[in-house]
Amino acid sequence: MKTKDRIIQASLELFNAHGERNVTTNHIASHLNISPGNLYYHFRNKEEIIRNIFEKYVQHMEVSFEPVKPSEDAVEFLSNYLDAVFSALFHFSFLYDNLPVIMARDPELKSQYLEIHNKMMDKINALVLGLQSAEVINIDHDDVDDFSNIIKQQVTFWISYCKTSQEDTSITDELIYNGLLKVLLLFKPYVTPEFTDVVKDLTARYKSLANVES
């Protein structure tokens, strides 16, 4: 692996483990057993490293979240969406932990984030409309945009919510899956009778992964 790629990978691991605000470029260099000068040869500052990590985040989001197609099983697509959300939260947890501060510090990154945010909103809208079309849920068309926004809010701020409402919160698989259960709960009032049992089974699967008793 090239030194630049090693720096990006090590930074991501350290940011996720210790929080981005607690990790300096000196910490990253020491972790990799390279000189700070070697690190600065590749990246001028920590913000530049974060921008490169964000590029990987964008690639992940674009590949993982595809609009539902009429030929696909809508409930399976919902499950795939939740699995993709888990992957994003797990691999890029530091972004979700400190997003407003990171963006306030770097206007360029904020502009890039807003672009991917709008794309994600379109995809969540497509997911909701796809579930509606497949008669998995029944929701007023006028409520779709607000409902999609609530889903996005739940996903985006779940980690920061947990960290501000609990002592010594660690980002574990169980914590992230608990967040996905909250997303599923948002769908519950809209699930049609024909799909109640199917969604119950899906919920049971995530309860098991979250280590929550049914």
PDB file of C-alpha atoms in Angstrom:
ATOM      1  CA  MET A   1       0.000   0.000   0.000  1.00  0.00           C
ATOM      2  CA  LYS A   2       1.319   3.453  -0.916  1.00  0.00           C
ATOM      3  CA  THR A   3       2.199   5.813   1.929  1.00  0.00           C
ATOM      4  CA  LYS A   4      -0.663   8.174   0.998  1.00  0.00           C
ATOM      5  CA  ASP A   5      -3.190   5.332   1.158  1.00  0.00           C
ATOM      6  CA  ARG A   6      -1.698   4.107   4.443  1.00  0.00           C
ATOM      7  CA  ILE A   7      -2.124   7.585   5.922  1.00  0.00           C
ATOM      8  CA  ILE A   8      -5.766   7.707   4.853  1.00  0.00           C
ATOM      9  CA  GLN A   9      -6.489   4.228   6.222  1.00  0.00           C
ATOM     10  CA  ALA A  10      -4.681   4.838   9.516  1.00  0.00           C
ATOM     11  CA  SER A  11      -6.385   8.216   9.956  1.00  0.00           C
ATOM     12  CA  LEU A  12      -9.805   6.665   9.426  1.00  0.00           C
ATOM     13  CA  GLU A  13      -9.078   3.963  12.000  1.00  0.00           C
ATOM     14  CA  LEU A  14      -7.760   6.476  14.546  1.00  0.00           C
ATOM     15  CA  PHE A  15     -10.609   8.941  13.988  1.00  0.00           C
ATOM     16  CA  ASN A  16     -13.175   6.174  14.466  1.00  0.00           C
ATOM     17  CA  ALA A  17     -11.441   4.780  17.544  1.00  0.00           C
ATOM     18  CA  HIS A  18     -10.616   8.010  19.376  1.00  0.00           C
ATOM     19  CA  GLY A  19     -12.729  10.740  17.760  1.00  0.00           C
ATOM     20  CA  GLU A  20     -11.421  13.045  15.037  1.00  0.00           C
ATOM     21  CA  ARG A  21     -10.994  15.986  17.410  1.00  0.00           C
ATOM     22  CA  ASN A  22      -8.635  13.929  19.616  1.00  0.00           C
ATOM     23  CA  VAL A  23      -6.287  12.846  16.816  1.00  0.00           C
ATOM     24  CA  THR A  24      -3.548  15.104  15.431  1.00  0.00           C
ATOM     25  CA  THR A  25      -1.302  14.652  12.418  1.00  0.00           C
ATOM     26  CA  ASN A  26       1.517  13.825  14.867  1.00  0.00           C
ATOM     27  CA  HIS A  27      -0.590  10.993  16.281  1.00  0.00           C
ATOM     28  CA  ILE A  28      -1.165   9.660  12.771  1.00  0.00           C
ATOM     29  CA  ALA A  29       2.529   9.863  11.873  1.00  0.00           C
ATOM     30  CA  SER A  30       3.526   8.147  15.119  1.00  0.00           C
ATOM     31  CA  HIS A  31       0.946   5.410  14.553  1.00  0.00           C
ATOM     32  CA  LEU A  32       2.455   4.720  11.122  1.00  0.00           C
ATOM     33  CA  ASN A  33       6.027   5.085  12.390  1.00  0.00           C
ATOM     34  CA  ILE A  34       6.763   7.816   9.841  1.00  0.00           C
ATOM     35  CA  SER A  35       8.011  11.366  10.354  1.00  0.00           C
ATOM     36  CA  PRO A  36       5.564  14.286  10.451  1.00  0.00           C
ATOM     37  CA  GLY A  37       7.465  15.680   7.458  1.00  0.00           C
ATOM     38  CA  ASN A  38       6.699  12.524   5.475  1.00  0.00           C
ATOM     39  CA  LEU A  39       3.004  12.908   6.306  1.00  0.00           C
ATOM     40  CA  TYR A  40       3.029  16.607   5.314  1.00  0.00           C
ATOM     41  CA  TYR A  41       4.611  15.644   1.998  1.00  0.00           C
ATOM     42  CA  HIS A  42       1.333  13.902   1.155  1.00  0.00           C
ATOM     43  CA  PHE A  43      -1.166  16.056   3.090  1.00  0.00           C
ATOM     44  CA  ARG A  44      -0.824  19.706   4.092  1.00  0.00           C
ATOM     45  CA  ASN A  45      -3.053  19.328   7.156  1.00  0.00           C
ATOM     46  CA  LYS A  46      -5.668  17.171   8.850  1.00  0.00           C
ATOM     47  CA  GLU A  47      -8.514  18.786   6.885  1.00  0.00           C
ATOM     48  CA  GLU A  48      -6.955  17.537   3.657  1.00  0.00           C
ATOM     49  CA  ILE A  49      -6.833  14.007   5.079  1.00  0.00           C
ATOM     50  CA  ILE A  50     -10.492  14.253   6.072  1.00  0.00           C
ATOM     51  CA  ARG A  51     -11.420  15.406   2.558  1.00  0.00           C
ATOM     52  CA  ASN A  52      -9.728  12.329   1.126  1.00  0.00           C
ATOM     53  CA  ILE A  53     -11.581  10.092   3.586  1.00  0.00           C
ATOM     54  CA  PHE A  54     -14.793  11.860   2.612  1.00  0.00           C
ATOM     55  CA  GLU A  55     -14.159  10.941  -1.031  1.00  0.00           C
ATOM     56  CA  LYS A  56     -14.162   7.296   0.047  1.00  0.00           C
ATOM     57  CA  TYR A  57     -17.375   7.918   1.984  1.00  0.00           C
ATOM     58  CA  VAL A  58     -19.014   9.399  -1.118  1.00  0.00           C
ATOM     59  CA  GLN A  59     -17.944   6.395  -3.202  1.00  0.00           C
ATOM     60  CA  HIS A  60     -19.398   4.062  -0.587  1.00  0.00           C
ATOM     61  CA  MET A  61     -22.709   5.907  -0.538  1.00  0.00           C
ATOM     62  CA  GLU A  62     -23.045   6.018  -4.307  1.00  0.00           C
ATOM     63  CA  VAL A  63     -22.304   2.316  -4.720  1.00  0.00           C
ATOM     64  CA  SER A  64     -24.281   1.024  -1.730  1.00  0.00           C
ATOM     65  CA  PHE A  65     -27.554   2.926  -2.107  1.00  0.00           C
ATOM     66  CA  GLU A  66     -29.377   2.118  -5.309  1.00  0.00           C
ATOM     67  CA  PRO A  67     -32.995   3.044  -6.117  1.00  0.00           C
ATOM     68  CA  VAL A  68     -35.530   0.235  -5.827  1.00  0.00           C
ATOM     69  CA  LYS A  69     -36.648  -1.269  -9.124  1.00  0.00           C
ATOM     70  CA  PRO A  70     -40.158  -2.627  -9.816  1.00  0.00           C
ATOM     71  CA  SER A  71     -38.729  -6.099 -10.473  1.00  0.00           C
ATOM     72  CA  GLU A  72     -37.054  -6.309  -7.055  1.00  0.00           C
ATOM     73  CA  ASP A  73     -38.440  -7.560  -3.759  1.00  0.00           C
ATOM     74  CA  ALA A  74     -39.206  -4.293  -1.969  1.00  0.00           C
ATOM     75  CA  VAL A  75     -38.754  -5.714   1.561  1.00  0.00           C
ATOM     76  CA  GLU A  76     -35.437  -7.277   0.586  1.00  0.00           C
ATOM     77  CA  PHE A  77     -34.434  -3.906  -0.806  1.00  0.00           C
ATOM     78  CA  LEU A  78     -35.343  -2.287   2.522  1.00  0.00           C
ATOM     79  CA  SER A  79     -33.135  -4.846   4.257  1.00  0.00           C
ATOM     80  CA  ASN A  80     -30.291  -4.121   1.822  1.00  0.00           C
ATOM     81  CA  TYR A  81     -30.728  -0.413   2.519  1.00  0.00           C
ATOM     82  CA  LEU A  82     -30.465  -0.981   6.276  1.00  0.00           C
ATOM     83  CA  ASP A  83     -27.374  -3.148   5.808  1.00  0.00           C
ATOM     84  CA  ALA A  84     -25.783  -0.403   3.712  1.00  0.00           C
ATOM     85  CA  VAL A  85     -26.622   2.144   6.415  1.00  0.00           C
ATOM     86  CA  PHE A  86     -24.933  -0.113   8.980  1.00  0.00           C
ATOM     87  CA  SER A  87     -21.814  -0.294   6.828  1.00  0.00           C
ATOM     88  CA  ALA A  88     -21.667   3.499   6.422  1.00  0.00           C
ATOM     89  CA  LEU A  89     -22.162   4.131  10.148  1.00  0.00           C
ATOM     90  CA  PHE A  90     -19.590   1.490  11.084  1.00  0.00           C
ATOM     91  CA  HIS A  91     -16.833   2.436   8.635  1.00  0.00           C
ATOM     92  CA  PHE A  92     -17.224   6.226   8.885  1.00  0.00           C
ATOM     93  CA  SER A  93     -18.517   6.649  12.422  1.00  0.00           C
ATOM     94  CA  PHE A  94     -16.321   9.675  13.187  1.00  0.00           C
ATOM     95  CA  LEU A  95     -18.110  11.688  10.478  1.00  0.00           C
ATOM     96  CA  TYR A  96     -21.501  11.000  12.044  1.00  0.00           C
ATOM     97  CA  ASP A  97     -20.108  11.687  15.513  1.00  0.00           C
ATOM     98  CA  ASN A  98     -18.827  15.196  14.774  1.00  0.00           C
ATOM     99  CA  LEU A  99     -20.351  16.216  11.437  1.00  0.00           C
ATOM    100  CA  PRO A 100     -21.494  19.812  12.208  1.00  0.00           C
ATOM    101  CA  VAL A 101     -18.107  20.753  13.690  1.00  0.00           C
ATOM    102  CA  ILE A 102     -16.126  19.172  10.839  1.00  0.00           C
ATOM    103  CA  MET A 103     -18.235  20.977   8.231  1.00  0.00           C
ATOM    104  CA  ALA A 104     -18.085  24.318  10.067  1.00  0.00           C
ATOM    105  CA  ARG A 105     -14.306  24.074  10.017  1.00  0.00           C
ATOM    106  CA  ASP A 106     -14.110  23.295   6.293  1.00  0.00           C
ATOM    107  CA  PRO A 107     -16.575  25.085   3.965  1.00  0.00           C
ATOM    108  CA  GLU A 108     -15.313  23.081   0.975  1.00  0.00           C
ATOM    109  CA  LEU A 109     -16.186  19.844   2.714  1.00  0.00           C
ATOM    110  CA  LYS A 110     -19.573  21.223   3.729  1.00  0.00           C
ATOM    111  CA  SER A 111     -20.360  21.985   0.091  1.00  0.00           C
ATOM    112  CA  GLN A 112     -19.399  18.422  -0.878  1.00  0.00           C
ATOM    113  CA  TYR A 113     -21.487  16.987   1.942  1.00  0.00           C
ATOM    114  CA  LEU A 114     -24.588  18.951   0.950  1.00  0.00           C
ATOM    115  CA  GLU A 115     -24.266  17.561  -2.569  1.00  0.00           C
ATOM    116  CA  ILE A 116     -24.190  13.951  -1.344  1.00  0.00           C
ATOM    117  CA  HIS A 117     -26.943  14.765   1.168  1.00  0.00           C
ATOM    118  CA  ASN A 118     -29.270  15.827  -1.644  1.00  0.00           C
ATOM    119  CA  LYS A 119     -28.463  12.681  -3.620  1.00  0.00           C
ATOM    120  CA  MET A 120     -29.179  10.549  -0.572  1.00  0.00           C
ATOM    121  CA  MET A 121     -32.497  12.303  -0.002  1.00  0.00           C
ATOM    122  CA  ASP A 122     -33.475  11.434  -3.570  1.00  0.00           C
ATOM    123  CA  LYS A 123     -32.579   7.788  -2.954  1.00  0.00           C
ATOM    124  CA  ILE A 124     -34.483   7.608   0.329  1.00  0.00           C
ATOM    125  CA  ASN A 125     -37.476   9.159  -1.412  1.00  0.00           C
ATOM    126  CA  ALA A 126     -37.169   6.494  -4.112  1.00  0.00           C
ATOM    127  CA  LEU A 127     -37.028   3.783  -1.419  1.00  0.00           C
ATOM    128  CA  VAL A 128     -40.200   5.061   0.262  1.00  0.00           C
ATOM    129  CA  LEU A 129     -42.027   5.414  -3.050  1.00  0.00           C
ATOM    130  CA  GLY A 130     -40.845   1.948  -4.093  1.00  0.00           C
ATOM    131  CA  LEU A 131     -42.246   0.442  -0.889  1.00  0.00           C
ATOM    132  CA  GLN A 132     -45.465   2.358  -1.489  1.00  0.00           C
ATOM    133  CA  SER A 133     -45.695   1.102  -5.067  1.00  0.00           C
ATOM    134  CA  ALA A 134     -45.142  -2.482  -3.884  1.00  0.00           C
ATOM    135  CA  GLU A 135     -47.910  -1.927  -1.290  1.00  0.00           C
ATOM    136  CA  VAL A 136     -45.555  -2.712   1.575  1.00  0.00           C
ATOM    137  CA  ILE A 137     -46.479   0.622   3.135  1.00  0.00           C
ATOM    138  CA  ASN A 138     -49.349   3.033   2.737  1.00  0.00           C
ATOM    139  CA  ILE A 139     -48.376   6.658   3.282  1.00  0.00           C
ATOM    140  CA  ASP A 140     -49.890   9.894   2.004  1.00  0.00           C
ATOM    141  CA  HIS A 141     -47.901  11.158  -0.944  1.00  0.00           C
ATOM    142  CA  ASP A 142     -47.711  14.607   0.662  1.00  0.00           C
ATOM    143  CA  ASP A 143     -45.888  13.089   3.648  1.00  0.00           C
ATOM    144  CA  VAL A 144     -43.173  11.278   1.687  1.00  0.00           C
ATOM    145  CA  ASP A 145     -40.645  14.134   1.730  1.00  0.00           C
ATOM    146  CA  ASP A 146     -41.015  14.729   5.472  1.00  0.00           C
ATOM    147  CA  PHE A 147     -40.903  11.002   6.196  1.00  0.00           C
ATOM    148  CA  SER A 148     -37.705  10.642   4.142  1.00  0.00           C
ATOM    149  CA  ASN A 149     -36.163  13.553   6.022  1.00  0.00           C
ATOM    150  CA  ILE A 150     -36.968  11.934   9.365  1.00  0.00           C
ATOM    151  CA  ILE A 151     -35.271   8.714   8.216  1.00  0.00           C
ATOM    152  CA  LYS A 152     -32.195  10.685   7.139  1.00  0.00           C
ATOM    153  CA  GLN A 153     -32.114  12.554  10.452  1.00  0.00           C
ATOM    154  CA  GLN A 154     -32.354   9.324  12.430  1.00  0.00           C
ATOM    155  CA  VAL A 155     -29.435   7.811  10.528  1.00  0.00           C
ATOM    156  CA  THR A 156     -27.246  10.923  10.448  1.00  0.00           C
ATOM    157  CA  PHE A 157     -27.515  11.840  14.121  1.00  0.00           C
ATOM    158  CA  TRP A 158     -27.912   8.448  15.811  1.00  0.00           C
ATOM    159  CA  ILE A 159     -24.254   8.170  16.835  1.00  0.00           C
ATOM    160  CA  SER A 160     -23.991  11.750  18.110  1.00  0.00           C
ATOM    161  CA  TYR A 161     -27.296  11.285  19.975  1.00  0.00           C
ATOM    162  CA  CYS A 162     -25.985   8.166  21.719  1.00  0.00           C
ATOM    163  CA  LYS A 163     -22.716   9.875  22.629  1.00  0.00           C
ATOM    164  CA  THR A 164     -24.515  12.858  24.161  1.00  0.00           C
ATOM    165  CA  SER A 165     -27.105  10.831  26.073  1.00  0.00           C
ATOM    166  CA  GLN A 166     -24.923   8.085  27.576  1.00  0.00           C
ATOM    167  CA  GLU A 167     -21.695   7.880  29.545  1.00  0.00           C
ATOM    168  CA  ASP A 168     -18.611   6.458  27.789  1.00  0.00           C
ATOM    169  CA  THR A 169     -20.422   5.396  24.625  1.00  0.00           C
ATOM    170  CA  SER A 170     -18.527   3.003  22.367  1.00  0.00           C
ATOM    171  CA  ILE A 171     -19.499   2.556  18.740  1.00  0.00           C
ATOM    172  CA  THR A 172     -20.352  -1.134  18.611  1.00  0.00           C
ATOM    173  CA  ASP A 173     -22.283  -3.306  16.169  1.00  0.00           C
ATOM    174  CA  GLU A 174     -25.103  -3.518  18.700  1.00  0.00           C
ATOM    175  CA  LEU A 175     -25.358   0.264  19.056  1.00  0.00           C
ATOM    176  CA  ILE A 176     -25.582   0.758  15.286  1.00  0.00           C
ATOM    177  CA  TYR A 177     -28.144  -2.028  14.860  1.00  0.00           C
ATOM    178  CA  ASN A 178     -30.215  -0.417  17.609  1.00  0.00           C
ATOM    179  CA  GLY A 179     -30.257   2.691  15.434  1.00  0.00           C
ATOM    180  CA  LEU A 180     -31.499   0.637  12.487  1.00  0.00           C
ATOM    181  CA  LEU A 181     -34.307  -0.700  14.667  1.00  0.00           C
ATOM    182  CA  LYS A 182     -35.403   2.890  15.224  1.00  0.00           C
ATOM    183  CA  VAL A 183     -35.515   3.365  11.437  1.00  0.00           C
ATOM    184  CA  LEU A 184     -37.686   0.260  11.082  1.00  0.00           C
ATOM    185  CA  LEU A 185     -39.941   1.575  13.829  1.00  0.00           C
ATOM    186  CA  LEU A 186     -40.584   4.675  11.730  1.00  0.00           C
ATOM    187  CA  PHE A 187     -42.079   2.446   9.032  1.00  0.00           C
ATOM    188  CA  LYS A 188     -44.297   0.474  11.416  1.00  0.00           C
ATOM    189  CA  PRO A 189     -47.413   2.730  11.361  1.00  0.00           C
ATOM    190  CA  TYR A 190     -47.459   2.604   7.561  1.00  0.00           C
ATOM    191  CA  VAL A 191     -46.973  -1.134   6.980  1.00  0.00           C
ATOM    192  CA  THR A 192     -49.933  -2.732   5.225  1.00  0.00           C
ATOM    193  CA  PRO A 193     -51.628  -5.809   6.775  1.00  0.00           C
ATOM    194  CA  GLU A 194     -50.306  -8.042   3.979  1.00  0.00           C
ATOM    195  CA  PHE A 195     -46.697  -7.275   4.962  1.00  0.00           C
ATOM    196  CA  THR A 196     -47.019  -7.052   8.741  1.00  0.00           C
ATOM    197  CA  ASP A 197     -45.499 -10.486   9.367  1.00  0.00           C
ATOM    198  CA  VAL A 198     -42.718  -9.924   6.830  1.00  0.00           C
ATOM    199  CA  VAL A 199     -41.673  -6.684   8.507  1.00  0.00           C
ATOM    200  CA  LYS A 200     -41.945  -8.372  11.929  1.00  0.00           C
ATOM    201  CA  ASP A 201     -39.486 -11.023  10.717  1.00  0.00           C
ATOM    202  CA  LEU A 202     -37.151  -8.302   9.450  1.00  0.00           C
ATOM    203  CA  THR A 203     -37.390  -6.512  12.797  1.00  0.00           C
ATOM    204  CA  ALA A 204     -36.627  -9.775  14.627  1.00  0.00           C
ATOM    205  CA  ARG A 205     -33.497 -10.176  12.527  1.00  0.00           C
ATOM    206  CA  TYR A 206     -32.182  -6.746  13.519  1.00  0.00           C
ATOM    207  CA  LYS A 207     -33.170  -7.268  17.155  1.00  0.00           C
ATOM    208  CA  SER A 208     -31.001 -10.359  17.144  1.00  0.00           C
ATOM    209  CA  LEU A 209     -28.097  -8.416  15.627  1.00  0.00           C
ATOM    210  CA  ALA A 210     -28.651  -5.612  18.172  1.00  0.00           C
ATOM    211  CA  ASN A 211     -28.739  -8.162  20.985  1.00  0.00           C
ATOM    212  CA  VAL A 212     -32.229  -7.006  21.941  1.00  0.00           C
ATOM    213  CA  GLU A 213     -34.791  -9.479  23.279  1.00  0.00           C
ATOM    214  CA  SER A 214     -37.899  -9.849  21.110  1.00  0.00           C
TER     215      SER A 214
END
